[in-house]
PDB file of C-alpha atoms in Angstrom:
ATOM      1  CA  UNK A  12      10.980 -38.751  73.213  1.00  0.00           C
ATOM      2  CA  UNK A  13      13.451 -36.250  71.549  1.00  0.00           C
ATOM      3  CA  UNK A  14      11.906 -32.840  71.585  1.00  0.00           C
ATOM      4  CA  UNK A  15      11.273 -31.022  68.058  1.00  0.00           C
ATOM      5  CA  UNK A  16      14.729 -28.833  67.554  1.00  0.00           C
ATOM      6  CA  UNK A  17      13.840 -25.145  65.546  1.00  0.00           C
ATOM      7  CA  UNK A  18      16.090 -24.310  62.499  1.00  0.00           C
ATOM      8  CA  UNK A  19      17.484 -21.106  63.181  1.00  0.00           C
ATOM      9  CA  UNK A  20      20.202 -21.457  60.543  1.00  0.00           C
ATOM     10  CA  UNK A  21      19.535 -17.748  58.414  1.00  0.00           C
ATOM     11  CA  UNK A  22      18.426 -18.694  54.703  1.00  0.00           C
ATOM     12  CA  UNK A  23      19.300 -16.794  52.307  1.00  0.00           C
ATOM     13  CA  UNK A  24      16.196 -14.381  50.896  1.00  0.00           C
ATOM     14  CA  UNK A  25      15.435 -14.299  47.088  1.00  0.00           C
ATOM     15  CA  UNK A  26      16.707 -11.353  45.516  1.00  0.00           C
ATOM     16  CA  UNK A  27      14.547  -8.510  45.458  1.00  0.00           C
ATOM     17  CA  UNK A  28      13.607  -6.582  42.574  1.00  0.00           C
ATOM     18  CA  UNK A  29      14.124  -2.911  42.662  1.00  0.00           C
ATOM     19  CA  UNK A  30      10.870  -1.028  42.178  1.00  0.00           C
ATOM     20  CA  UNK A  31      12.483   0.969  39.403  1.00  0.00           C
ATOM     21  CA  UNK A  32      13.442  -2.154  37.569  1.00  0.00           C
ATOM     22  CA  UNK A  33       9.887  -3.438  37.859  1.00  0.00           C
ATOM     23  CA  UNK A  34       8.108  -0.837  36.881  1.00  0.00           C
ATOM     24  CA  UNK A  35      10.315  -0.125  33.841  1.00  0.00           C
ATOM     25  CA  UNK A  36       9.481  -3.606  32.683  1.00  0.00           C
ATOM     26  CA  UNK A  37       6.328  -3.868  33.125  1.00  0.00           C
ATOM     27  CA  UNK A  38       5.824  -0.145  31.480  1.00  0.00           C
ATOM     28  CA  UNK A  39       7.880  -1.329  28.287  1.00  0.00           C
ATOM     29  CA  UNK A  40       5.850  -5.172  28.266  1.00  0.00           C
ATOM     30  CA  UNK A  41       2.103  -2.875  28.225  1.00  0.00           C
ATOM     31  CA  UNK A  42       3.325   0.005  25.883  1.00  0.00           C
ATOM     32  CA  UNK A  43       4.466  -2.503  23.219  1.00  0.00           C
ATOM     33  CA  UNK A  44       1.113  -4.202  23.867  1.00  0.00           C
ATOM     34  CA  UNK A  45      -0.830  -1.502  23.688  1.00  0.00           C
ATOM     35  CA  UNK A  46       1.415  -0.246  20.427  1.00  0.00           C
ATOM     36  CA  UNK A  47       0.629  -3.162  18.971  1.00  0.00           C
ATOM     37  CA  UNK A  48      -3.311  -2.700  19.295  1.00  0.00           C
ATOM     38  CA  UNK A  49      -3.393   0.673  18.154  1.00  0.00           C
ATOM     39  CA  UNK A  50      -1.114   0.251  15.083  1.00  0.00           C
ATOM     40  CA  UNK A  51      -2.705  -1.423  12.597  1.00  0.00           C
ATOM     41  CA  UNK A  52      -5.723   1.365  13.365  1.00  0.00           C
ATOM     42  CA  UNK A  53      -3.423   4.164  13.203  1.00  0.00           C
ATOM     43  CA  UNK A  54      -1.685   2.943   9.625  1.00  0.00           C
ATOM     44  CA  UNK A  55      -5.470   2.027   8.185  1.00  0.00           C
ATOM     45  CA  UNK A  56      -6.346   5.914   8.961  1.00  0.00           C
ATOM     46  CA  UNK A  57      -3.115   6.877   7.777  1.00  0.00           C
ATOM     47  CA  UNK A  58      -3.770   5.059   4.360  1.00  0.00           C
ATOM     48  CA  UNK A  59      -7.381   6.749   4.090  1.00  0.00           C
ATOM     49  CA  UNK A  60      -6.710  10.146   5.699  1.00  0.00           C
ATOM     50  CA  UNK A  61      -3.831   9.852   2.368  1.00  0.00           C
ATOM     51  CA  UNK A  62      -6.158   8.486   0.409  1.00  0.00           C
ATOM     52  CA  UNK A  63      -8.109  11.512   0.843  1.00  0.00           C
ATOM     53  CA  UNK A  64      -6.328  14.027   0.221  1.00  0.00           C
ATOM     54  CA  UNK A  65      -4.790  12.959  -2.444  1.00  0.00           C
ATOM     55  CA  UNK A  66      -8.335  12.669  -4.190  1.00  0.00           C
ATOM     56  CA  UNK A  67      -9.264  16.337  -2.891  1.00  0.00           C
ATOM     57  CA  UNK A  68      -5.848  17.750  -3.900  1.00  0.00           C
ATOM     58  CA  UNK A  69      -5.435  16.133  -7.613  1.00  0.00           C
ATOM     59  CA  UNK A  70      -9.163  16.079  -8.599  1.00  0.00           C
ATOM     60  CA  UNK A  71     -11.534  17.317  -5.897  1.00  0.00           C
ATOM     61  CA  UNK A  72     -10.937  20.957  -5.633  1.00  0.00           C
ATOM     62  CA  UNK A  73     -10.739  20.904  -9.333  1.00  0.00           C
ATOM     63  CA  UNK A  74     -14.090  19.938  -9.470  1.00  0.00           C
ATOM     64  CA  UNK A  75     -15.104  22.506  -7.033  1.00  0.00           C
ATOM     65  CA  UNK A  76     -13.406  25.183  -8.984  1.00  0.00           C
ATOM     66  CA  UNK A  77     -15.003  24.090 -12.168  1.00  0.00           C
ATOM     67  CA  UNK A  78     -18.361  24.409 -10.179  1.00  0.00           C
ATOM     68  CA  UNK A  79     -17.558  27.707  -9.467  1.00  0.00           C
ATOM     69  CA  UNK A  80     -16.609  28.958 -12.923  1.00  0.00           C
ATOM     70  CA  UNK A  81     -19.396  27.296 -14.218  1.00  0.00           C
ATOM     71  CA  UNK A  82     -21.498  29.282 -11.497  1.00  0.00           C
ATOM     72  CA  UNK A  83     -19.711  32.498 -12.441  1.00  0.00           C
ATOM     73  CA  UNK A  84     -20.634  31.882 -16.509  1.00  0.00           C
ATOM     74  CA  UNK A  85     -24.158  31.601 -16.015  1.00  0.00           C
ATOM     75  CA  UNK A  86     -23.707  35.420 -14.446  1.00  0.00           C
ATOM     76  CA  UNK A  87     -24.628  35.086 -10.855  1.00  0.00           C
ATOM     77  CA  UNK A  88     -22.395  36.647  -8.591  1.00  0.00           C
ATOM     78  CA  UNK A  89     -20.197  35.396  -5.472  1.00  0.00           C
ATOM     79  CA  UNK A  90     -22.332  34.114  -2.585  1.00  0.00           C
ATOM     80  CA  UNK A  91     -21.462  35.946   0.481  1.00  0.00           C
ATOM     81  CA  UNK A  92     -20.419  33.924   3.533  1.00  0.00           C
ATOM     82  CA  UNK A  93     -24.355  34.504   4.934  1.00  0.00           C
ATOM     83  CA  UNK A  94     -25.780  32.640   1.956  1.00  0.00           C
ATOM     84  CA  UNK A  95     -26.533  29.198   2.509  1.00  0.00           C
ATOM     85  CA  UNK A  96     -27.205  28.224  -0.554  1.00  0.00           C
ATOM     86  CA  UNK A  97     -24.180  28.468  -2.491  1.00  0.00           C
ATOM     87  CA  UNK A  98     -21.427  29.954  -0.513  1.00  0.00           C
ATOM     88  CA  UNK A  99     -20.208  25.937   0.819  1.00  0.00           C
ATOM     89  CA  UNK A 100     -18.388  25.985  -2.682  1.00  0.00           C
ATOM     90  CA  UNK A 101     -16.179  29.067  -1.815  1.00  0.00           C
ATOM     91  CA  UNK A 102     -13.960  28.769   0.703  1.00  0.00           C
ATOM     92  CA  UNK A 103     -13.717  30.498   3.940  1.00  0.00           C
ATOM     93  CA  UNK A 104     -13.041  34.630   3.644  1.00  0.00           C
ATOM     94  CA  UNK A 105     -10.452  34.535   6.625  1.00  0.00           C
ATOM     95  CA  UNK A 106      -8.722  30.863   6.244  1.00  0.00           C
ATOM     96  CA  UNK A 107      -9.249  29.895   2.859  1.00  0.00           C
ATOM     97  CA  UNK A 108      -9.977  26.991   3.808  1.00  0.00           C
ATOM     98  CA  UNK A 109     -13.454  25.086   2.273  1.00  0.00           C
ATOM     99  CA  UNK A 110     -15.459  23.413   4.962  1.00  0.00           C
ATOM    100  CA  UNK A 111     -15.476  19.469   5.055  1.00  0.00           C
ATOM    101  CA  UNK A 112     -19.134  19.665   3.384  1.00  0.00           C
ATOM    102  CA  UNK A 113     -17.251  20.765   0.366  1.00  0.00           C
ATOM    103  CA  UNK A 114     -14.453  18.796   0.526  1.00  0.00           C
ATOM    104  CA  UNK A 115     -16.894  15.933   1.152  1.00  0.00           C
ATOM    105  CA  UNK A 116     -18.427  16.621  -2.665  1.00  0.00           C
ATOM    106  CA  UNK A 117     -15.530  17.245  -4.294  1.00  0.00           C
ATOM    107  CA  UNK A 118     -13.804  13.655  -3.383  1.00  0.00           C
ATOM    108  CA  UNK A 119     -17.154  11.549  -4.099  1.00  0.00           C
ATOM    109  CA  UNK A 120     -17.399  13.584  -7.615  1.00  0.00           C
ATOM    110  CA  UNK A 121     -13.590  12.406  -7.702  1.00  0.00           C
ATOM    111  CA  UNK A 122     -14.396   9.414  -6.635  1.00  0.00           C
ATOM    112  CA  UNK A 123     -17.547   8.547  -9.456  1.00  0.00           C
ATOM    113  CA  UNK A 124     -14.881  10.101 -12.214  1.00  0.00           C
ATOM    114  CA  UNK A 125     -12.173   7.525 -11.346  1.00  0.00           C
ATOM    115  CA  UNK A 126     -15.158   4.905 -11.243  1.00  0.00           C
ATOM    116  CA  UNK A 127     -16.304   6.358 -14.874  1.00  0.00           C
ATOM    117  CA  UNK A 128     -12.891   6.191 -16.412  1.00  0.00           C
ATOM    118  CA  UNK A 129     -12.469   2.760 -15.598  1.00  0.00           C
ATOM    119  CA  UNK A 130     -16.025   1.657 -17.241  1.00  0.00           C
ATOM    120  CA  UNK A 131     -14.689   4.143 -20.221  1.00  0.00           C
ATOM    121  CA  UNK A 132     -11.651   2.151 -20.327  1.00  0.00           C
ATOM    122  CA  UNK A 133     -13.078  -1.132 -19.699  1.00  0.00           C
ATOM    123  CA  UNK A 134     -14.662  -0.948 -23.439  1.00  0.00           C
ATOM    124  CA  UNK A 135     -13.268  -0.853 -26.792  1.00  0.00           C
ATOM    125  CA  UNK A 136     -13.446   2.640 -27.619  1.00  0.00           C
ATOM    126  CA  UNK A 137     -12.120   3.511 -24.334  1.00  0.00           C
ATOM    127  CA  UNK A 138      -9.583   1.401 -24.905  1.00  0.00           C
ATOM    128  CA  UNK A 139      -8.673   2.515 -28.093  1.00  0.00           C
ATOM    129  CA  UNK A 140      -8.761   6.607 -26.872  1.00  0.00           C
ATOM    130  CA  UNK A 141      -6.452   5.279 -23.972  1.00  0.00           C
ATOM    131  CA  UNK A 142      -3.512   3.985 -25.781  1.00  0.00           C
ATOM    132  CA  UNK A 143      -3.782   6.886 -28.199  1.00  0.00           C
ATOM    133  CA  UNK A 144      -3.401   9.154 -25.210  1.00  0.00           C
ATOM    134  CA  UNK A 145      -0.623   7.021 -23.689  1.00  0.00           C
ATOM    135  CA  UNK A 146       1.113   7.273 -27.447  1.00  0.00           C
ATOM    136  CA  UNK A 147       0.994  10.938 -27.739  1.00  0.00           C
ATOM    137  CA  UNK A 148       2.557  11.173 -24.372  1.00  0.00           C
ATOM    138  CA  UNK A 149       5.204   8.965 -25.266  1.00  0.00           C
ATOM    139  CA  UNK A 150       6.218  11.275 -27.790  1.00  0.00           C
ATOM    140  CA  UNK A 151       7.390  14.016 -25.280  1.00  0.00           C
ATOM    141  CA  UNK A 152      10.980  13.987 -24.577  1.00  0.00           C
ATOM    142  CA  UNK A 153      11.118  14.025 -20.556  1.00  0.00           C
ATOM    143  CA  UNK A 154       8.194  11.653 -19.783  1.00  0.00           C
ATOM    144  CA  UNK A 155       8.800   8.747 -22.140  1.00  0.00           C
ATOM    145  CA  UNK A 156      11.277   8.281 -19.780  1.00  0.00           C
ATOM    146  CA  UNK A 157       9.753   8.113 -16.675  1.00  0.00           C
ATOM    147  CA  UNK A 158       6.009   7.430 -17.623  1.00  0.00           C
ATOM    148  CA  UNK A 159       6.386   3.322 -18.580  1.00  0.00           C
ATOM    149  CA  UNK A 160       8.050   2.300 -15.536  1.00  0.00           C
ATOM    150  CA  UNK A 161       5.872   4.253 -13.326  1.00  0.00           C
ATOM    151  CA  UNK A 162       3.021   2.612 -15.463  1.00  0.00           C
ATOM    152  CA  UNK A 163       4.213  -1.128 -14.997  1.00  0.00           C
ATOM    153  CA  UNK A 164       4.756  -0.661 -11.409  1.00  0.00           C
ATOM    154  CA  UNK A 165       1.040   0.470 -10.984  1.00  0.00           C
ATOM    155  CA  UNK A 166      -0.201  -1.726 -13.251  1.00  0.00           C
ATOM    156  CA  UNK A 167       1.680  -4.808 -11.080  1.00  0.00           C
ATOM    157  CA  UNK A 168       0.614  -3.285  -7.739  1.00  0.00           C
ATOM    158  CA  UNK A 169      -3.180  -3.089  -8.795  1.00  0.00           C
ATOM    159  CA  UNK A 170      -3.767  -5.438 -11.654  1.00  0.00           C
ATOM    160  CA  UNK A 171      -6.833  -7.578 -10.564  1.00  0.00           C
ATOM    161  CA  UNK A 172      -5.269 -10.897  -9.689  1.00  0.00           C
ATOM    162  CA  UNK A 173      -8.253 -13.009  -9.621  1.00  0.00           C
ATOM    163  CA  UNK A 174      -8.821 -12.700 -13.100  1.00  0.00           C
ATOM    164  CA  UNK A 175      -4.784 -12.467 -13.918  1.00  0.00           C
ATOM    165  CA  UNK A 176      -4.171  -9.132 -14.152  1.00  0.00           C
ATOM    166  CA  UNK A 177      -1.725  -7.461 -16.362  1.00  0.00           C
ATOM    167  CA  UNK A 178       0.849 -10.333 -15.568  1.00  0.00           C
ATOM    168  CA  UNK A 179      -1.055 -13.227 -15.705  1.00  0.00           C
ATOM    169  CA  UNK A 180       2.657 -15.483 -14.972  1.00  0.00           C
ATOM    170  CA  UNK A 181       2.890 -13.577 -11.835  1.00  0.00           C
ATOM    171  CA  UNK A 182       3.228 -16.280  -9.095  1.00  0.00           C
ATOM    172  CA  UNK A 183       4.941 -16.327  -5.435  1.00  0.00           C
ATOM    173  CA  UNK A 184       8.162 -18.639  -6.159  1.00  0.00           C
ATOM    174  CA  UNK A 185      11.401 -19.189  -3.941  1.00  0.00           C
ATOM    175  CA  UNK A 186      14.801 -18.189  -5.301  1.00  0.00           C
ATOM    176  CA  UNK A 187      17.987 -19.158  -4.427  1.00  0.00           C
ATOM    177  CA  UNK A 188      19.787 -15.370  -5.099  1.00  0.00           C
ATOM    178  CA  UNK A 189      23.477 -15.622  -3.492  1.00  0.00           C
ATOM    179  CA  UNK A 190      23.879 -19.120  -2.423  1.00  0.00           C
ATOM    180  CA  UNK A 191      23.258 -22.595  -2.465  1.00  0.00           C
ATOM    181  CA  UNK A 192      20.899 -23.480   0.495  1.00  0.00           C
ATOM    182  CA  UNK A 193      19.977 -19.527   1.383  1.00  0.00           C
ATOM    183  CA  UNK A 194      15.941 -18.958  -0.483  1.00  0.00           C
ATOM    184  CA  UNK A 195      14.533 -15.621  -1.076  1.00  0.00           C
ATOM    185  CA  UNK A 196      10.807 -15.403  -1.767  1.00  0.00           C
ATOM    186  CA  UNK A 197      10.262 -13.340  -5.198  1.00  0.00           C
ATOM    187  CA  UNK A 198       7.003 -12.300  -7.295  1.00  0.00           C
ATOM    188  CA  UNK A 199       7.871 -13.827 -11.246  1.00  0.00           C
ATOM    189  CA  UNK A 200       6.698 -10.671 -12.695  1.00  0.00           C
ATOM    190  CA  UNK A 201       7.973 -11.888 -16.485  1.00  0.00           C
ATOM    191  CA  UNK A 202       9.581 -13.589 -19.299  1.00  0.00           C
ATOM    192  CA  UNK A 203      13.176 -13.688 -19.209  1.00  0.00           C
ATOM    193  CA  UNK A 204      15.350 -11.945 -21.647  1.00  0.00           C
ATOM    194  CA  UNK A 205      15.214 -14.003 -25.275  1.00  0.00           C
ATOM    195  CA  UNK A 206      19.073 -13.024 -25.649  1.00  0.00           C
ATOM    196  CA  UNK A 207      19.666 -14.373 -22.607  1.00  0.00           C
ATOM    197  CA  UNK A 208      17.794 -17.471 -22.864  1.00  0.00           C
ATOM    198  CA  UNK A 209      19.454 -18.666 -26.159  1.00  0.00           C
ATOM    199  CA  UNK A 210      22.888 -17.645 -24.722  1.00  0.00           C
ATOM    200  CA  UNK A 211      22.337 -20.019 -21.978  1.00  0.00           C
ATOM    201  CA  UNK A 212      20.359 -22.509 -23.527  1.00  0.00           C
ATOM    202  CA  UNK A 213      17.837 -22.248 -20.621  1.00  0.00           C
ATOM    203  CA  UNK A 214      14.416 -20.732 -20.470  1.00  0.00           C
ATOM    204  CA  UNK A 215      14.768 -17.868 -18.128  1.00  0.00           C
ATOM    205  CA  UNK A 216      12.028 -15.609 -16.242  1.00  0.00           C
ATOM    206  CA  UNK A 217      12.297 -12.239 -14.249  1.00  0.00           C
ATOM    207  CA  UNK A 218      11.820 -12.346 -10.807  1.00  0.00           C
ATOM    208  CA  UNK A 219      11.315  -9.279  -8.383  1.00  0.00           C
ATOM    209  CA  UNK A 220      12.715  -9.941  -5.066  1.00  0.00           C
ATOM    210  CA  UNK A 221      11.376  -7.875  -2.148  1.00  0.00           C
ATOM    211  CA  UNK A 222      13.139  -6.475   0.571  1.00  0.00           C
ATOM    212  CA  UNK A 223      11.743  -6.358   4.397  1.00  0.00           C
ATOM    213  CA  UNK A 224      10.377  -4.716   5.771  1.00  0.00           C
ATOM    214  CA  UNK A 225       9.581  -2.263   2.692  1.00  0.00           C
ATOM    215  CA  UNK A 226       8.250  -5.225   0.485  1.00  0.00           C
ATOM    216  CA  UNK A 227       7.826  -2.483  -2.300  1.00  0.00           C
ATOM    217  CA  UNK A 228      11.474  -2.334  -2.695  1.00  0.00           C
ATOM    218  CA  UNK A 229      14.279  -4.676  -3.577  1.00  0.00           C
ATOM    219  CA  UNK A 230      15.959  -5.490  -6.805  1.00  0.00           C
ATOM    220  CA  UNK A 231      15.063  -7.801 -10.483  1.00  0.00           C
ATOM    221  CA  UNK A 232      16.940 -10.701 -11.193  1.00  0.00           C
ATOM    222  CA  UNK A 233      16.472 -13.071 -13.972  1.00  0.00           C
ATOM    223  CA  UNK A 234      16.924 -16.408 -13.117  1.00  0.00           C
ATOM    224  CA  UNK A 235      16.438 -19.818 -14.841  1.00  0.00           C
ATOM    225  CA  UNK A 236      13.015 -21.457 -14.834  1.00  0.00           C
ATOM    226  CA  UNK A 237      14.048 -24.928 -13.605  1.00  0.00           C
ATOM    227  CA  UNK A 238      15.589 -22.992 -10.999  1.00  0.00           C
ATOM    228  CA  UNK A 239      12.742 -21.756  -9.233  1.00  0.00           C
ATOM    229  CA  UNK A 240       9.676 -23.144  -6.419  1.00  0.00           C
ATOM    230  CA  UNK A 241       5.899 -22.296  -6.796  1.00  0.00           C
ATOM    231  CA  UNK A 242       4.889 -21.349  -3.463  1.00  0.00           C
ATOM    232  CA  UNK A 243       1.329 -21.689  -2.406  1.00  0.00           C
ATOM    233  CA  UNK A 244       1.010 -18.136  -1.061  1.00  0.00           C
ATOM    234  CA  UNK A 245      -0.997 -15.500  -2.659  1.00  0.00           C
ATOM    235  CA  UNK A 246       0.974 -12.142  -3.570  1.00  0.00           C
ATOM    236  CA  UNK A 247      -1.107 -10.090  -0.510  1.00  0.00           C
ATOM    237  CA  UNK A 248       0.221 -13.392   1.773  1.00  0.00           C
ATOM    238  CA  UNK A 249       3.686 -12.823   0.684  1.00  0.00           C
ATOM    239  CA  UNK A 250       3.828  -9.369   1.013  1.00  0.00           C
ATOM    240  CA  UNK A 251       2.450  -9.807   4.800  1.00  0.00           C
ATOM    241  CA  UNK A 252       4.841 -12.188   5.584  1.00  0.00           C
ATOM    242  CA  UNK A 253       7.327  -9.949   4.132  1.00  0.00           C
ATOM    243  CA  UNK A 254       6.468  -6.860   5.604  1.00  0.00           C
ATOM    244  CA  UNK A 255       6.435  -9.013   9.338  1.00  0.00           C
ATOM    245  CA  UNK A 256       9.968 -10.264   8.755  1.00  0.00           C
ATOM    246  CA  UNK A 257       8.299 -13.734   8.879  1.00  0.00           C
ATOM    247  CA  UNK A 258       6.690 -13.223  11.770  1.00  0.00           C
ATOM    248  CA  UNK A 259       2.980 -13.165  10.221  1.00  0.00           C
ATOM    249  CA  UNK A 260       2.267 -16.685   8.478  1.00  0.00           C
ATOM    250  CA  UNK A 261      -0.948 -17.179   6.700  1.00  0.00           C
ATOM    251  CA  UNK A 262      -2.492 -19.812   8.255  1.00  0.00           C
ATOM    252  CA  UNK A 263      -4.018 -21.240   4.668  1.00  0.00           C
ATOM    253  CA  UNK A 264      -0.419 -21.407   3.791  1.00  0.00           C
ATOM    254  CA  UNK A 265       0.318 -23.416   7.082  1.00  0.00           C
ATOM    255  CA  UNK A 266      -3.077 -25.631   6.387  1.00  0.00           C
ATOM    256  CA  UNK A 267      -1.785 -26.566   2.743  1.00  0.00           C
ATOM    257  CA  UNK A 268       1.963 -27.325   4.028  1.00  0.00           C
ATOM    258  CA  UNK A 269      -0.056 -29.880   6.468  1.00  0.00           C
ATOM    259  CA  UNK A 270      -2.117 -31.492   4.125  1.00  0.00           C
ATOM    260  CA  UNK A 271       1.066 -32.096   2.147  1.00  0.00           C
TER     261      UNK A 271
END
């Protein structure tokens, strides 16, 4: 009976990796994990901490410094800083600064007054008072050129959509911009131009075609009706997908493609 021969014939090792290498991958595969957890946190606080301030800068300290002149009219003097009782509404003697109590007031009193106008404005006298303000400032030189487009984009970004908003036509559509066989995904934000639509002899609508990944610019087009594709995303879907590059894809849009 043969005896068992040993293979001492070298084989050839697997290539090691250097620790370097390793720990440079593994350090760029956790950070853009952990990036990716902390992100949407970081841009929600972002959004309020703006949010904020922009309520305590445009109307909150206002209505701190109307508390104090109205304070100062009934003929009591300045708190000192060992008062407790009223001194929160003056800032600090050193920083200037007013302590987050005060700030705290003066965006929920901003807060209730943006609430107010828009039950003012939701009836008919508000109504009426509005547009009468809005014509009066239409009259000055400088802003009647700025004010309506700054108006229709705010008026687009938070119309109420469930109940049609200021454009009730505006729909998520796909639009074929440079080429035959290349979509874009576009908002219809309007009617087409009349002149144009007679001159073509085609109903025409205006279409606002987002970039990514800042969905809140891009460019207008108007583009034949016939020519366009209802999509059956919302305008928050599309502006998530957007904003992802594609990456993010509503799953209620990927249901409804299936039951297709």
């Amino acid at each position: 009976m043969a005896e068992p021969t040993l293979d001492i014939t070298p084989q050839t090792a697997p290539p090691r990796r250097r620790k370097g290498d390793s720990f440079g991958k593994d350090f760029r595969r956790f950070f853009i994990r952990g990036l990716s957890a902390l992100l949407p946190t970081l841009i929600t606080l972002w959004l309020v901490t703006w949010a904020w301030n922009f309520l305590w800068e445009s109307m909150g300290r206002y209505v701190i410094l109307a508390f104090q002149r109205f304070w100062m009219t009934l003929g009591n003097p300045v708190p000192s800083p060992d008062d407790p009782r009223m001194a929160w509404a003056w800032p600090e003697p050193y920083t200037g600064n007013y302590v987050f109590g005060t700030k705290l007031i003066g965006v929920g009193v901003a807060t209730l007054l943006v609430y107010l106008l828009g039950v003012l404005i939701g009836n008919f006298i508000g109504r009426t008072t509005y547009r009468m303000a809005e014509d009066a400032v239409m009259r000055l030189p400088f802003i009647r050129a700025i004010y309506p487009a700054v108006k229709q984009i705010t008026d687009f970004l938070l119309a109420d959509r469930s109940g049609g908003g200021h454009f009730p036509g505006s729909r998520v559509v796909a639009v074929r911009p440079h080429a035959d066989g290349i979509w874009s995904i576009a908002l219809v934000t309007g009617n087409g131009l009349r002149q144009l639509s007679d001159a073509v002899g085609e109903e025409m609508v205006t279409v606002f075609v987002p970039s990514s990944p800042t969905a809140f610019s891009g460019y207008v087009m108007v583009v034949p009706k016939s020519g366009v594709i209802d999509l059956p995303l919302t305008v928050e879907e599309a502006l998530r997908l957007l904003v992802s590059g594609g990456v993010v894809t509503p799953s209620a849009v990927e249901k409804k493609l299936e039951d297709r």
